[in-house]
PDB file of C-alpha atoms in Angstrom:
ATOM      1  CA  UNK A   1      49.524  82.710 162.271  1.00 53.00           C
ATOM      2  CA  UNK A   2      50.198  84.381 165.604  1.00 55.00           C
ATOM      3  CA  UNK A   3      48.155  83.576 168.616  1.00 55.00           C
ATOM      4  CA  UNK A   4      45.699  86.185 169.813  1.00 62.00           C
ATOM      5  CA  UNK A   5      47.033  86.042 173.361  1.00 64.00           C
ATOM      6  CA  UNK A   6      50.803  86.156 173.504  1.00 60.00           C
ATOM      7  CA  UNK A   7      52.645  86.425 176.798  1.00 65.00           C
ATOM      8  CA  UNK A   8      55.927  86.964 174.998  1.00 66.00           C
ATOM      9  CA  UNK A   9      57.664  83.873 176.389  1.00 69.00           C
ATOM     10  CA  UNK A  10      57.216  81.578 173.412  1.00 65.00           C
ATOM     11  CA  UNK A  11      58.958  82.371 170.155  1.00 65.00           C
ATOM     12  CA  UNK A  12      56.817  82.386 167.051  1.00 69.00           C
ATOM     13  CA  UNK A  13      56.961  79.005 165.350  1.00 75.00           C
ATOM     14  CA  UNK A  14      58.410  78.928 161.859  1.00 83.00           C
ATOM     15  CA  UNK A  15      55.720  78.402 159.299  1.00 83.00           C
ATOM     16  CA  UNK A  16      56.294  75.690 156.707  1.00 85.00           C
ATOM     17  CA  UNK A  17      57.168  76.753 153.172  1.00 88.00           C
ATOM     18  CA  UNK A  18      54.182  77.092 150.885  1.00 93.00           C
ATOM     19  CA  UNK A  19      55.089  76.823 147.220  1.00 95.00           C
ATOM     20  CA  UNK A  20      53.138  77.535 144.063  1.00 96.00           C
ATOM     21  CA  UNK A  21      50.658  74.698 144.465  1.00 97.00           C
ATOM     22  CA  UNK A  22      50.127  75.489 148.143  1.00 96.00           C
ATOM     23  CA  UNK A  23      49.288  79.085 147.269  1.00 97.00           C
ATOM     24  CA  UNK A  24      46.860  77.862 144.606  1.00 97.00           C
ATOM     25  CA  UNK A  25      45.186  75.655 147.217  1.00 97.00           C
ATOM     26  CA  UNK A  26      44.977  78.541 149.677  1.00 97.00           C
ATOM     27  CA  UNK A  27      43.377  80.817 147.066  1.00 97.00           C
ATOM     28  CA  UNK A  28      40.925  78.078 146.109  1.00 98.00           C
ATOM     29  CA  UNK A  29      39.916  77.486 149.723  1.00 97.00           C
ATOM     30  CA  UNK A  30      39.557  81.187 150.383  1.00 97.00           C
ATOM     31  CA  UNK A  31      37.351  81.776 147.355  1.00 97.00           C
ATOM     32  CA  UNK A  32      35.332  78.578 146.952  1.00 97.00           C
ATOM     33  CA  UNK A  33      35.459  76.792 150.324  1.00 97.00           C
ATOM     34  CA  UNK A  34      35.244  79.595 152.911  1.00 96.00           C
ATOM     35  CA  UNK A  35      33.985  77.298 155.690  1.00 97.00           C
ATOM     36  CA  UNK A  36      36.971  74.968 155.390  1.00 96.00           C
ATOM     37  CA  UNK A  37      39.316  77.934 155.028  1.00 97.00           C
ATOM     38  CA  UNK A  38      37.954  79.525 158.206  1.00 97.00           C
ATOM     39  CA  UNK A  39      38.210  76.253 160.122  1.00 97.00           C
ATOM     40  CA  UNK A  40      41.828  75.757 159.042  1.00 96.00           C
ATOM     41  CA  UNK A  41      42.707  79.341 160.000  1.00 95.00           C
ATOM     42  CA  UNK A  42      40.978  78.978 163.379  1.00 95.00           C
ATOM     43  CA  UNK A  43      42.857  75.733 164.112  1.00 94.00           C
ATOM     44  CA  UNK A  44      46.137  77.263 162.863  1.00 91.00           C
ATOM     45  CA  UNK A  45      46.481  74.413 160.364  1.00 95.00           C
ATOM     46  CA  UNK A  46      46.206  76.385 157.117  1.00 95.00           C
ATOM     47  CA  UNK A  47      49.944  76.656 156.470  1.00 95.00           C
ATOM     48  CA  UNK A  48      50.526  72.995 157.284  1.00 95.00           C
ATOM     49  CA  UNK A  49      47.651  71.958 155.005  1.00 96.00           C
ATOM     50  CA  UNK A  50      48.899  74.097 152.112  1.00 97.00           C
ATOM     51  CA  UNK A  51      52.472  72.840 152.567  1.00 96.00           C
ATOM     52  CA  UNK A  52      51.245  69.226 152.489  1.00 96.00           C
ATOM     53  CA  UNK A  53      49.231  69.888 149.320  1.00 97.00           C
ATOM     54  CA  UNK A  54      52.245  71.575 147.707  1.00 97.00           C
ATOM     55  CA  UNK A  55      54.490  68.610 148.505  1.00 97.00           C
ATOM     56  CA  UNK A  56      51.899  66.100 147.310  1.00 97.00           C
ATOM     57  CA  UNK A  57      51.345  67.985 144.046  1.00 97.00           C
ATOM     58  CA  UNK A  58      55.077  68.197 143.350  1.00 97.00           C
ATOM     59  CA  UNK A  59      55.582  64.491 144.015  1.00 97.00           C
ATOM     60  CA  UNK A  60      52.560  63.627 141.861  1.00 97.00           C
ATOM     61  CA  UNK A  61      53.940  65.683 138.967  1.00 97.00           C
ATOM     62  CA  UNK A  62      57.353  64.048 139.364  1.00 97.00           C
ATOM     63  CA  UNK A  63      55.653  60.653 139.248  1.00 97.00           C
ATOM     64  CA  UNK A  64      53.489  61.407 136.206  1.00 96.00           C
ATOM     65  CA  UNK A  65      56.097  63.208 134.052  1.00 97.00           C
ATOM     66  CA  UNK A  66      58.182  60.164 132.976  1.00 96.00           C
ATOM     67  CA  UNK A  67      55.067  58.217 132.041  1.00 96.00           C
ATOM     68  CA  UNK A  68      53.687  61.078 129.956  1.00 96.00           C
ATOM     69  CA  UNK A  69      57.057  61.703 128.285  1.00 96.00           C
ATOM     70  CA  UNK A  70      57.365  58.034 127.403  1.00 95.00           C
ATOM     71  CA  UNK A  71      53.876  57.924 125.914  1.00 96.00           C
ATOM     72  CA  UNK A  72      54.493  61.150 123.951  1.00 95.00           C
ATOM     73  CA  UNK A  73      57.731  59.824 122.498  1.00 94.00           C
ATOM     74  CA  UNK A  74      60.082  62.311 124.162  1.00 94.00           C
ATOM     75  CA  UNK A  75      63.185  60.105 124.254  1.00 94.00           C
ATOM     76  CA  UNK A  76      66.877  60.863 124.602  1.00 95.00           C
ATOM     77  CA  UNK A  77      67.322  59.980 120.929  1.00 96.00           C
ATOM     78  CA  UNK A  78      64.758  62.629 119.979  1.00 96.00           C
ATOM     79  CA  UNK A  79      66.495  65.075 122.300  1.00 96.00           C
ATOM     80  CA  UNK A  80      69.752  64.513 120.408  1.00 96.00           C
ATOM     81  CA  UNK A  81      68.268  64.701 116.916  1.00 96.00           C
ATOM     82  CA  UNK A  82      65.526  67.349 117.269  1.00 96.00           C
ATOM     83  CA  UNK A  83      65.901  69.325 120.525  1.00 96.00           C
ATOM     84  CA  UNK A  84      63.127  71.822 119.747  1.00 97.00           C
ATOM     85  CA  UNK A  85      60.570  69.068 119.202  1.00 97.00           C
ATOM     86  CA  UNK A  86      61.733  67.386 122.425  1.00 97.00           C
ATOM     87  CA  UNK A  87      61.318  70.645 124.373  1.00 97.00           C
ATOM     88  CA  UNK A  88      57.839  71.106 122.936  1.00 97.00           C
ATOM     89  CA  UNK A  89      56.827  67.584 123.918  1.00 97.00           C
ATOM     90  CA  UNK A  90      58.267  67.986 127.404  1.00 97.00           C
ATOM     91  CA  UNK A  91      56.459  71.310 127.898  1.00 97.00           C
ATOM     92  CA  UNK A  92      53.211  69.693 126.806  1.00 97.00           C
ATOM     93  CA  UNK A  93      53.801  66.791 129.198  1.00 97.00           C
ATOM     94  CA  UNK A  94      54.592  69.193 132.043  1.00 97.00           C
ATOM     95  CA  UNK A  95      51.403  71.177 131.412  1.00 97.00           C
ATOM     96  CA  UNK A  96      49.359  67.973 131.279  1.00 97.00           C
ATOM     97  CA  UNK A  97      50.911  66.699 134.529  1.00 97.00           C
ATOM     98  CA  UNK A  98      50.196  70.018 136.243  1.00 97.00           C
ATOM     99  CA  UNK A  99      46.576  69.920 135.127  1.00 97.00           C
ATOM    100  CA  UNK A 100      46.208  66.396 136.485  1.00 96.00           C
ATOM    101  CA  UNK A 101      47.740  67.385 139.827  1.00 96.00           C
ATOM    102  CA  UNK A 102      45.540  70.469 140.072  1.00 96.00           C
ATOM    103  CA  UNK A 103      42.413  68.454 139.321  1.00 97.00           C
ATOM    104  CA  UNK A 104      43.299  65.668 141.772  1.00 96.00           C
ATOM    105  CA  UNK A 105      44.754  67.647 144.679  1.00 95.00           C
ATOM    106  CA  UNK A 106      44.201  71.378 144.588  1.00 96.00           C
ATOM    107  CA  UNK A 107      40.712  72.034 143.264  1.00 95.00           C
ATOM    108  CA  UNK A 108      38.913  69.468 145.396  1.00 90.00           C
TER     109      UNK A 108
END
């Protein structure tokens, strides 16, 4: 976000990358937590906050996925024998991991 008073001497700082989960967090804050959203915008911390949430959600999903795949029985042997079943199990595990990350980090 640009400053309201700009003397032209300082270059605009590069904003951190906000991925899918960061955009979800931003939309949630804007719609359901307007006070927090306004405070983050006023302090110019919204992009940093959303980038941190995005990174945390991605790392949480990466942490949960192997555990869910193991419990669902999506093994390399299954991948070799029945690839379509393996893909279905992995998609289900991915969706479950995303729901967990959204519940724990984004919609709070």
